[in-house]
Tab-separated table of N, CA, C and O in Angstrom:
chain	number	residue	atom	x	y	z
A	87	MET	N	133.772	131.433	94.311
A	87	MET	CA	134.055	130.109	93.473
A	87	MET	C	134.268	130.472	92.543
A	87	MET	O	134.150	130.956	91.523
A	88	ALA	N	135.665	129.833	92.595
A	88	ALA	CA	136.586	129.925	90.676
A	88	ALA	C	135.907	129.113	89.732
A	88	ALA	O	135.276	127.976	90.376
A	89	TRP	N	135.501	129.502	88.679
A	89	TRP	CA	135.453	128.812	87.505
A	89	TRP	C	136.842	127.874	87.494
A	89	TRP	O	137.930	128.040	87.053
A	90	GLN	N	136.475	127.009	87.053
A	90	GLN	CA	137.189	125.334	86.953
A	90	GLN	C	136.932	124.822	85.815
A	90	GLN	O	135.661	124.177	85.882
A	91	PHE	N	137.675	124.467	84.790
A	91	PHE	CA	137.747	123.491	83.616
A	91	PHE	C	138.181	122.159	83.586
A	91	PHE	O	139.636	122.282	83.883
A	92	ARG	N	137.833	121.297	82.529
A	92	ARG	CA	138.247	119.856	82.874
A	92	ARG	C	138.317	119.782	81.431
A	92	ARG	O	137.792	120.122	80.685
A	93	ASN	N	139.393	119.103	80.647
A	93	ASN	CA	139.675	118.284	79.442
A	93	ASN	C	139.032	117.410	78.881
A	93	ASN	O	138.520	116.829	77.599
A	94	ASP	N	137.976	116.902	79.502
A	94	ASP	CA	136.889	115.429	79.519
A	94	ASP	C	135.552	115.788	79.040
A	94	ASP	O	134.672	114.810	79.092
A	95	ALA	N	135.206	117.253	78.931
A	95	ALA	CA	133.877	117.659	78.762
A	95	ALA	C	133.899	119.040	78.459
A	95	ALA	O	134.456	119.349	78.096
A	96	PRO	N	132.550	118.911	77.315
A	96	PRO	CA	132.688	120.374	76.859
A	96	PRO	C	131.825	121.507	77.537
A	96	PRO	O	131.954	121.526	78.832
A	97	ILE	N	132.768	122.463	77.280
A	97	ILE	CA	133.082	123.596	78.079
A	97	ILE	C	131.792	124.119	78.825
A	97	ILE	O	131.326	124.071	79.783
A	98	TYR	N	130.720	123.834	77.884
A	98	TYR	CA	129.553	124.313	77.815
A	98	TYR	C	128.695	124.121	78.843
A	98	TYR	O	127.663	124.206	79.883
A	99	THR	N	128.735	122.661	78.601
A	99	THR	CA	128.061	121.651	79.744
A	99	THR	C	128.588	121.651	81.148
A	99	THR	O	128.326	121.833	81.982
A	100	GLN	N	130.075	121.978	81.328
A	100	GLN	CA	130.582	122.245	82.730
A	100	GLN	C	130.395	123.496	83.097
A	100	GLN	O	130.180	123.969	84.528
A	101	LEU	N	130.048	124.708	81.890
A	101	LEU	CA	129.221	126.367	82.741
A	101	LEU	C	128.089	125.900	83.069
A	101	LEU	O	127.834	126.374	83.963
A	102	VAL	N	126.953	124.990	82.495
A	102	VAL	CA	125.642	124.887	83.223
A	102	VAL	C	125.705	124.043	84.330
A	102	VAL	O	125.470	124.552	85.383
A	103	ALA	N	126.910	123.352	84.574
A	103	ALA	CA	126.432	122.591	85.800
A	103	ALA	C	127.497	123.460	87.439
A	103	ALA	O	126.633	123.382	88.156
A	104	GLN	N	128.301	124.363	86.483
A	104	GLN	CA	128.922	125.519	88.072
A	104	GLN	C	127.905	126.804	87.913
A	104	GLN	O	127.674	126.961	88.952
A	105	ILE	N	127.028	126.774	87.115
A	105	ILE	CA	126.155	127.684	87.150
A	105	ILE	C	124.860	127.352	88.144
A	105	ILE	O	124.740	127.943	89.029
A	106	LYS	N	124.561	126.243	87.703
A	106	LYS	CA	123.663	125.460	88.540
A	106	LYS	C	123.769	125.434	89.946
A	106	LYS	O	123.024	125.906	91.067
A	107	LEU	N	125.374	124.747	89.954
A	107	LEU	CA	126.142	124.468	91.449
A	107	LEU	C	125.764	126.451	92.411
A	107	LEU	O	124.965	126.141	93.765
A	108	ARG	N	125.768	126.706	91.603
A	108	ARG	CA	125.920	128.756	92.143
A	108	ARG	C	124.930	128.736	92.745
A	108	ARG	O	124.393	129.286	93.606
A	109	ILE	N	123.849	128.634	91.745
A	109	ILE	CA	122.066	128.699	91.649
A	109	ILE	C	121.930	128.282	93.359
A	109	ILE	O	120.991	128.391	94.487
A	110	VAL	N	122.091	126.744	93.114
A	110	VAL	CA	121.258	125.946	94.499
A	110	VAL	C	122.105	126.399	95.531
A	110	VAL	O	121.540	126.118	96.847
A	111	ALA	N	123.428	126.780	95.688
A	111	ALA	CA	123.956	126.793	97.062
A	111	ALA	C	123.737	128.533	97.441
A	111	ALA	O	124.150	128.735	98.611
A	112	GLY	N	123.270	129.077	96.185
A	112	GLY	CA	122.519	130.737	96.924
A	112	GLY	C	123.351	131.329	96.720
A	112	GLY	O	123.202	132.464	97.011
A	113	THR	N	124.473	131.207	95.918
A	113	THR	CA	125.571	132.416	95.171
A	113	THR	C	124.855	133.646	94.260
A	113	THR	O	124.934	134.513	94.535
A	114	PHE	N	123.659	132.486	93.376
A	114	PHE	CA	123.337	133.229	92.448
A	114	PHE	C	121.165	133.003	93.352
A	114	PHE	O	121.073	131.523	93.448
A	115	GLN	N	120.789	133.948	94.078
A	115	GLN	CA	119.015	133.978	94.465
A	115	GLN	C	118.308	133.847	93.809
A	115	GLN	O	118.096	134.018	92.523
A	116	PRO	N	117.195	133.182	94.265
A	116	PRO	CA	116.000	133.217	93.126
A	116	PRO	C	115.778	134.722	92.581
A	116	PRO	O	115.663	135.208	93.816
A	117	GLY	N	115.371	135.014	91.409
A	117	GLY	CA	115.048	136.100	91.163
A	117	GLY	C	116.136	137.008	90.703
A	117	GLY	O	116.096	138.017	90.044
A	118	GLN	N	117.545	136.678	91.221
A	118	GLN	CA	118.351	137.758	91.262
A	118	GLN	C	118.715	137.664	89.518
A	118	GLN	O	118.882	136.528	88.889
A	119	ARG	N	119.433	139.124	89.070
A	119	ARG	CA	119.844	139.126	87.613
A	119	ARG	C	121.334	138.971	87.465
A	119	ARG	O	121.956	138.490	88.361
A	120	LEU	N	121.419	137.670	86.454
A	120	LEU	CA	122.698	137.333	86.311
A	120	LEU	C	123.261	138.210	85.518
A	120	LEU	O	122.827	138.931	84.970
A	121	PRO	N	124.383	138.374	85.718
A	121	PRO	CA	125.413	139.084	84.495
A	121	PRO	C	125.220	138.821	83.301
A	121	PRO	O	124.732	137.742	82.904
A	122	ALA	N	125.661	139.977	82.760
A	122	ALA	CA	125.417	139.601	80.796
A	122	ALA	C	126.221	138.721	80.463
A	122	ALA	O	127.168	138.527	81.008
A	123	VAL	N	125.831	138.688	79.514
A	123	VAL	CA	126.422	137.360	78.642
A	123	VAL	C	127.813	137.481	79.206
A	123	VAL	O	129.036	136.556	79.185
A	124	ARG	N	128.741	139.016	78.311
A	124	ARG	CA	130.067	139.128	77.590
A	124	ARG	C	130.547	139.353	79.220
A	124	ARG	O	131.642	138.570	79.545
A	125	ASP	N	129.822	139.964	80.610
A	125	ASP	CA	130.412	140.353	81.335
A	125	ASP	C	130.996	138.418	82.188
A	125	ASP	O	131.550	138.295	82.684
A	126	PHE	N	129.855	137.548	82.344
A	126	PHE	CA	129.608	136.434	82.352
A	126	PHE	C	130.747	135.485	81.624
A	126	PHE	O	131.647	134.596	82.542
A	127	ALA	N	131.142	135.727	80.578
A	127	ALA	CA	131.899	134.970	79.460
A	127	ALA	C	133.141	135.076	80.046
A	127	ALA	O	134.477	134.684	80.124
A	128	VAL	N	133.685	136.695	80.347
A	128	VAL	CA	134.935	137.088	80.692
A	128	VAL	C	135.339	136.974	82.078
A	128	VAL	O	136.144	136.231	82.279
A	129	GLU	N	134.418	137.243	82.946
A	129	GLU	CA	134.691	136.582	84.287
A	129	GLU	C	135.062	134.940	84.569
A	129	GLU	O	135.770	134.321	85.143
A	130	ALA	N	134.155	134.177	83.613
A	130	ALA	CA	134.852	132.639	83.360
A	130	ALA	C	135.811	132.493	82.740
A	130	ALA	O	136.340	131.180	82.430
A	131	GLY	N	136.127	133.267	81.678
A	131	GLY	CA	137.411	133.085	80.736
A	131	GLY	C	137.290	132.289	79.881
A	131	GLY	O	137.957	131.518	79.398
A	132	VAL	N	135.864	132.305	79.216
A	132	VAL	CA	135.076	131.322	77.930
A	132	VAL	C	135.130	132.108	76.618
A	132	VAL	O	134.402	133.685	77.530
A	133	ASN	N	134.925	132.239	75.626
A	133	ASN	CA	134.295	132.843	74.610
A	133	ASN	C	132.305	133.457	75.006
A	133	ASN	O	131.767	132.044	75.470
A	134	PRO	N	131.613	134.201	74.452
A	134	PRO	CA	130.815	134.413	74.979
A	134	PRO	C	129.650	133.883	74.027
A	134	PRO	O	128.736	133.523	74.555
A	135	ASN	N	129.693	133.346	72.874
A	135	ASN	CA	128.956	132.024	72.751
A	135	ASN	C	129.052	130.452	73.224
A	135	ASN	O	128.164	130.395	73.283
A	136	THR	N	130.328	130.461	73.616
A	136	THR	CA	129.949	129.583	74.927
A	136	THR	C	129.415	129.653	76.153
A	136	THR	O	128.385	128.989	76.563
A	137	MET	N	129.026	131.042	76.470
A	137	MET	CA	128.494	131.447	77.565
A	137	MET	C	126.725	131.273	77.186
A	137	MET	O	125.978	131.236	78.007
A	138	GLN	N	126.733	132.048	75.973
A	138	GLN	CA	125.697	132.188	75.880
A	138	GLN	C	124.868	130.691	75.587
A	138	GLN	O	123.668	130.265	75.763
A	139	ARG	N	125.536	130.040	74.702
A	139	ARG	CA	124.824	128.259	75.088
A	139	ARG	C	124.606	127.526	76.314
A	139	ARG	O	123.629	126.940	76.097
A	140	ALA	N	125.521	127.844	77.092
A	140	ALA	CA	125.199	127.484	78.506
A	140	ALA	C	124.126	127.751	79.348
A	140	ALA	O	123.251	127.535	79.805
A	141	LEU	N	124.010	129.533	78.799
A	141	LEU	CA	122.806	130.277	79.534
A	141	LEU	C	121.140	129.556	78.657
A	141	LEU	O	120.067	129.822	79.276
A	142	ALA	N	121.410	129.096	77.356
A	142	ALA	CA	120.131	129.126	76.953
A	142	ALA	C	120.070	127.155	77.019
A	142	ALA	O	118.529	127.114	77.231
A	143	GLU	N	120.922	126.235	77.469
A	143	GLU	CA	120.517	125.515	78.295
A	143	GLU	C	119.768	125.232	79.573
A	143	GLU	O	118.572	124.939	79.969
A	144	LEU	N	120.254	126.305	79.931
A	144	LEU	CA	119.283	126.495	82.013
A	144	LEU	C	117.931	127.580	81.213
A	144	LEU	O	117.406	127.027	82.125
A	145	GLU	N	118.412	128.169	80.596
A	145	GLU	CA	116.664	128.541	80.425
A	145	GLU	C	115.955	127.227	79.320
A	145	GLU	O	114.998	127.239	80.099
A	146	ARG	N	116.134	126.898	79.001
A	146	ARG	CA	115.697	125.601	78.383
A	146	ARG	C	115.121	124.420	79.857
A	146	ARG	O	114.137	123.634	79.832
A	147	GLU	N	115.663	124.255	80.438
A	147	GLU	CA	115.790	123.268	81.915
A	147	GLU	C	115.167	124.728	82.645
A	147	GLU	O	114.214	123.932	83.704
A	148	GLN	N	114.745	125.580	82.347
A	148	GLN	CA	114.038	126.924	83.041
A	148	GLN	C	114.582	126.625	84.952
A	148	GLN	O	113.729	127.780	85.118
A	149	LEU	N	115.368	126.727	84.533
A	149	LEU	CA	116.664	127.070	86.098
A	149	LEU	C	116.648	128.996	86.243
A	149	LEU	O	116.689	129.157	87.107
A	150	VAL	N	116.676	129.771	84.536
A	150	VAL	CA	116.408	130.735	84.480
A	150	VAL	C	115.779	131.095	83.294
A	150	VAL	O	115.525	130.321	83.039
A	151	PHE	N	115.204	132.181	83.216
A	151	PHE	CA	114.645	133.001	82.420
A	151	PHE	C	115.210	134.491	82.541
A	151	PHE	O	115.513	135.264	82.429
A	152	SER	N	114.338	134.605	80.882
A	152	SER	CA	114.979	135.911	79.927
A	152	SER	C	113.865	137.003	80.138
A	152	SER	O	112.770	136.613	79.695
A	153	GLN	N	114.309	138.023	80.140
A	153	GLN	CA	113.341	139.454	79.942
A	153	GLN	C	113.781	140.358	79.034
A	153	GLN	O	114.952	140.882	79.133
A	154	ARG	N	113.066	140.436	77.906
A	154	ARG	CA	113.710	141.028	76.454
A	154	ARG	C	115.090	141.942	76.850
A	154	ARG	O	115.610	142.144	76.715
A	155	THR	N	114.913	143.431	77.613
A	155	THR	CA	115.362	144.441	78.067
A	155	THR	C	116.217	144.181	79.217
A	155	THR	O	117.289	145.081	79.373
A	156	ALA	N	115.726	143.559	79.831
A	156	ALA	CA	116.569	143.465	81.198
A	156	ALA	C	117.448	142.549	81.840
A	156	ALA	O	118.047	142.485	82.836
A	157	GLY	N	117.756	141.135	80.751
A	157	GLY	CA	118.293	140.481	81.065
A	157	GLY	C	118.133	139.241	81.124
A	157	GLY	O	116.827	138.852	81.579
A	158	ARG	N	118.377	138.032	81.833
A	158	ARG	CA	118.252	136.613	82.126
A	158	ARG	C	118.278	136.668	84.374
A	158	ARG	O	119.406	137.622	84.649
A	159	PHE	N	117.196	135.963	84.602
A	159	PHE	CA	116.989	135.734	86.178
A	159	PHE	C	117.286	134.491	86.278
A	159	PHE	O	116.371	133.584	85.718
A	160	VAL	N	116.809	134.274	87.594
A	160	VAL	CA	117.508	133.635	87.995
A	160	VAL	C	115.887	132.495	88.502
A	160	VAL	O	115.239	134.028	88.722
A	161	THR	N	115.210	131.524	87.847
A	161	THR	CA	113.913	131.351	88.585
A	161	THR	C	113.226	131.779	90.080
A	161	THR	O	114.513	131.532	91.378
A	162	GLU	N	112.245	131.770	90.114
A	162	GLU	CA	111.686	132.243	91.742
A	162	GLU	C	111.208	131.228	91.959
A	162	GLU	O	110.607	131.289	92.940
A	163	ASP	N	111.488	129.777	91.488
A	163	ASP	CA	110.610	128.277	91.615
A	163	ASP	C	111.437	127.725	93.129
A	163	ASP	O	112.587	127.267	92.427
A	164	SER	N	111.655	128.425	94.085
A	164	SER	CA	112.314	128.058	94.855
A	164	SER	C	112.363	126.474	95.136
A	164	SER	O	112.972	125.286	95.457
A	165	GLU	N	110.981	125.713	94.830
A	165	GLU	CA	110.773	124.447	94.587
A	165	GLU	C	111.845	123.592	94.064
A	165	GLU	O	111.902	122.571	93.949
A	166	MET	N	112.075	124.010	93.305
A	166	MET	CA	112.337	123.542	91.774
A	166	MET	C	114.002	123.419	91.782
A	166	MET	O	114.771	122.740	92.078
A	167	ILE	N	114.419	124.069	92.833
A	167	ILE	CA	115.861	124.579	92.690
A	167	ILE	C	116.415	123.972	94.170
A	167	ILE	O	117.230	123.223	93.949
A	168	GLN	N	115.264	123.567	94.852
A	168	GLN	CA	115.595	122.287	95.879
A	168	GLN	C	115.580	121.306	95.411
A	168	GLN	O	116.494	120.417	96.053
A	169	THR	N	114.636	120.711	94.243
A	169	THR	CA	114.799	119.774	93.766
A	169	THR	C	115.657	119.564	93.015
A	169	THR	O	116.401	118.327	93.577
A	170	ILE	N	116.707	120.317	92.457
A	170	ILE	CA	117.833	120.122	91.921
A	170	ILE	C	119.078	119.810	93.003
A	170	ILE	O	119.773	118.967	92.661
A	171	LYS	N	119.089	120.755	93.456
A	171	LYS	CA	120.410	120.625	95.244
A	171	LYS	C	119.995	119.303	95.552
A	171	LYS	O	120.549	118.483	95.556
A	172	GLN	N	118.900	118.343	95.516
A	172	GLN	CA	118.617	117.252	96.282
A	172	GLN	C	118.977	116.191	95.355
A	172	GLN	O	120.025	115.346	95.259
A	173	GLU	N	118.823	116.444	93.945
A	173	GLU	CA	119.083	115.501	92.907
A	173	GLU	C	120.657	115.490	92.278
A	173	GLU	O	121.177	114.601	92.332
A	174	LEU	N	121.695	117.071	92.724
A	174	LEU	CA	122.893	116.940	93.317
A	174	LEU	C	123.545	116.346	93.969
A	174	LEU	O	124.683	115.750	93.797
A	175	ALA	N	123.164	116.300	95.202
A	175	ALA	CA	123.523	115.492	96.275
A	175	ALA	C	123.662	114.398	96.307
A	175	ALA	O	124.611	113.547	96.618
A	176	GLN	N	121.904	113.584	95.531
A	176	GLN	CA	122.304	111.955	95.623
A	176	GLN	C	123.041	111.503	94.227
A	176	GLN	O	123.521	111.027	94.649
A	177	GLN	N	123.589	112.825	93.395
A	177	GLN	CA	124.509	112.203	92.391
A	177	GLN	C	125.983	112.416	93.111
A	177	GLN	O	127.215	111.294	93.066
A	178	GLN	N	126.428	112.929	94.018
A	178	GLN	CA	127.709	113.328	95.416
A	178	GLN	C	127.382	111.858	95.549
A	178	GLN	O	128.827	111.020	95.947
A	179	LEU	N	126.311	111.008	96.377
A	179	LEU	CA	126.605	110.523	97.204
A	179	LEU	C	126.916	109.152	95.985
A	179	LEU	O	127.686	108.546	96.887
A	180	ALA	N	126.198	108.635	95.071
A	180	ALA	CA	126.287	107.679	94.477
A	180	ALA	C	127.610	107.856	94.049
A	180	ALA	O	128.596	106.454	94.418
A	181	GLN	N	128.300	108.778	94.202
A	181	GLN	CA	129.815	109.190	93.314
A	181	GLN	C	130.378	108.222	94.420
A	181	GLN	O	131.516	107.523	94.262
A	182	PHE	N	130.186	109.000	95.849
A	182	PHE	CA	131.235	108.705	96.653
A	182	PHE	C	130.970	107.339	97.053
A	182	PHE	O	132.200	106.601	97.246
A	183	PHE	N	129.859	106.118	97.138
A	183	PHE	CA	129.994	105.236	97.682
A	183	PHE	C	130.461	104.480	96.466
A	183	PHE	O	131.165	103.788	97.203
A	184	GLN	N	130.355	105.132	95.464
A	184	GLN	CA	130.742	104.217	94.407
A	184	GLN	C	132.750	103.648	94.461
A	184	GLN	O	133.169	102.980	94.120
A	185	ALA	N	132.939	104.742	94.879
A	185	ALA	CA	134.401	104.990	94.859
A	185	ALA	C	134.844	104.303	96.625
A	185	ALA	O	135.701	103.785	96.392
A	186	MET	N	134.341	104.577	97.336
A	186	MET	CA	134.408	104.078	98.422
A	186	MET	C	134.681	102.140	98.205
A	186	MET	O	135.132	101.540	98.448
A	187	ALA	N	133.445	102.131	97.475
A	187	ALA	CA	132.970	100.278	97.230
A	187	ALA	C	134.705	99.717	96.343
A	187	ALA	O	135.060	99.022	96.506
A	188	GLU	N	135.450	100.865	95.675
A	188	GLU	CA	135.708	100.343	95.088
A	188	GLU	C	136.953	100.000	95.530
A	188	GLU	O	138.184	99.445	95.215
A	189	LEU	N	137.329	101.054	96.751
A	189	LEU	CA	138.856	100.928	97.622
A	189	LEU	C	138.241	99.985	98.673
A	189	LEU	O	138.932	98.852	99.721
A	190	GLY	N	136.769	98.833	98.548
A	190	GLY	CA	136.887	97.524	99.248
A	190	GLY	C	135.647	97.803	100.754
A	190	GLY	O	135.704	96.796	101.264
A	191	TYR	N	135.348	98.920	100.985
A	191	TYR	CA	134.785	99.260	101.856
A	191	TYR	C	132.922	98.250	101.149
A	191	TYR	O	132.227	99.162	100.077
A	192	ALA	N	132.013	98.101	102.495
A	192	ALA	CA	130.709	97.883	102.735
A	192	ALA	C	130.382	98.821	103.062
A	192	ALA	O	130.507	99.368	103.543
A	193	ARG	N	129.062	98.797	102.300
A	193	ARG	CA	128.066	100.188	102.563
A	193	ARG	C	128.267	100.229	104.122
A	193	ARG	O	127.845	101.719	104.751
A	194	ALA	N	127.798	99.390	105.006
A	194	ALA	CA	127.781	99.953	106.591
A	194	ALA	C	129.270	100.260	106.791
A	194	ALA	O	128.982	101.052	108.173
A	195	GLU	N	130.377	99.533	106.413
A	195	GLU	CA	131.636	100.641	106.928
A	195	GLU	C	131.695	101.543	106.824
A	195	GLU	O	132.178	102.608	106.892
A	196	ILE	N	131.032	101.939	105.532
A	196	ILE	CA	131.115	103.319	104.863
A	196	ILE	C	130.535	104.567	105.871
A	196	ILE	O	130.974	105.433	105.953
A	197	VAL	N	129.270	103.895	105.810
A	197	VAL	CA	128.569	104.846	106.958
A	197	VAL	C	128.671	105.140	108.358
A	197	VAL	O	129.165	106.102	109.330
A	198	ALA	N	129.962	103.806	108.970
A	198	ALA	CA	130.548	103.719	109.866
A	198	ALA	C	131.992	104.882	110.074
A	198	ALA	O	132.164	105.519	110.754
A	199	LEU	N	132.274	104.740	108.960
A	199	LEU	CA	133.714	106.161	108.834
A	199	LEU	C	132.580	107.134	108.969
A	199	LEU	O	133.389	108.139	108.837
A	200	VAL	N	131.881	107.295	108.150
A	200	VAL	CA	131.535	108.858	107.900
A	200	VAL	C	130.945	109.188	109.245
A	200	VAL	O	130.960	110.338	109.552
A	201	GLU	N	130.479	108.096	109.865
A	201	GLU	CA	129.871	109.272	111.304
A	201	GLU	C	130.626	109.343	112.230
A	201	GLU	O	130.872	110.000	113.402
A	202	GLN	N	132.369	107.928	112.029
A	202	GLN	CA	132.893	108.545	112.773
A	202	GLN	C	133.420	109.994	112.985
A	202	GLN	O	134.285	110.813	113.539
A	203	SER	N	133.759	110.125	111.619
A	203	SER	CA	134.736	110.921	110.846
A	203	SER	C	133.784	112.567	111.064
A	203	SER	O	134.053	113.437	111.997
A	204	GLY	N	132.242	112.359	111.583
A	204	GLY	CA	131.624	113.104	112.053
A	204	GLY	C	131.828	113.748	113.479
A	204	GLY	O	131.440	114.892	113.823
A	205	SER	N	131.541	112.554	113.571
A	205	SER	CA	131.963	112.593	115.518
A	205	SER	C	133.428	113.557	115.897
A	205	SER	O	133.436	114.082	116.955
A	206	LYS	N	134.509	113.326	114.994
A	206	LYS	CA	135.554	114.121	115.297
A	206	LYS	C	135.334	115.664	115.098
A	206	LYS	O	136.012	116.139	115.528
A	207	GLU	N	134.931	115.219	113.843
A	207	GLU	CA	134.502	117.306	114.150
A	207	GLU	C	133.596	117.826	114.886
A	207	GLU	O	133.627	119.733	114.909
A	208	ALA	N	132.779	117.386	115.710
A	208	ALA	CA	131.877	117.956	116.710
A	208	ALA	C	132.355	118.423	117.682
A	208	ALA	O	133.646	118.898	117.975
């Protein structure tokens, strides 16, 4: 998954969101050691201080934790990860329903379109 940044939000908040997404998607497994700040920053193409700020925020949210000499690790709390995954899914659904409503679709029509789309792929 490539790092992508927009101009409408601070980079560190976008890093938090993208790392969080990688955790809930399983790219980073529970208990897995994360890359060092400098390596992570190089990979993302950002300043190490910006990456440090993003990781500090994820620590504050208890999604990652530090061990003094070993680095940062993804939480082993799979229930927390699942909860965050559900929250992110709900946000995506809310945005989708809002966008479809702006196109003039009623909720029942949206559901019918989704079901129709799903049956075409099956």
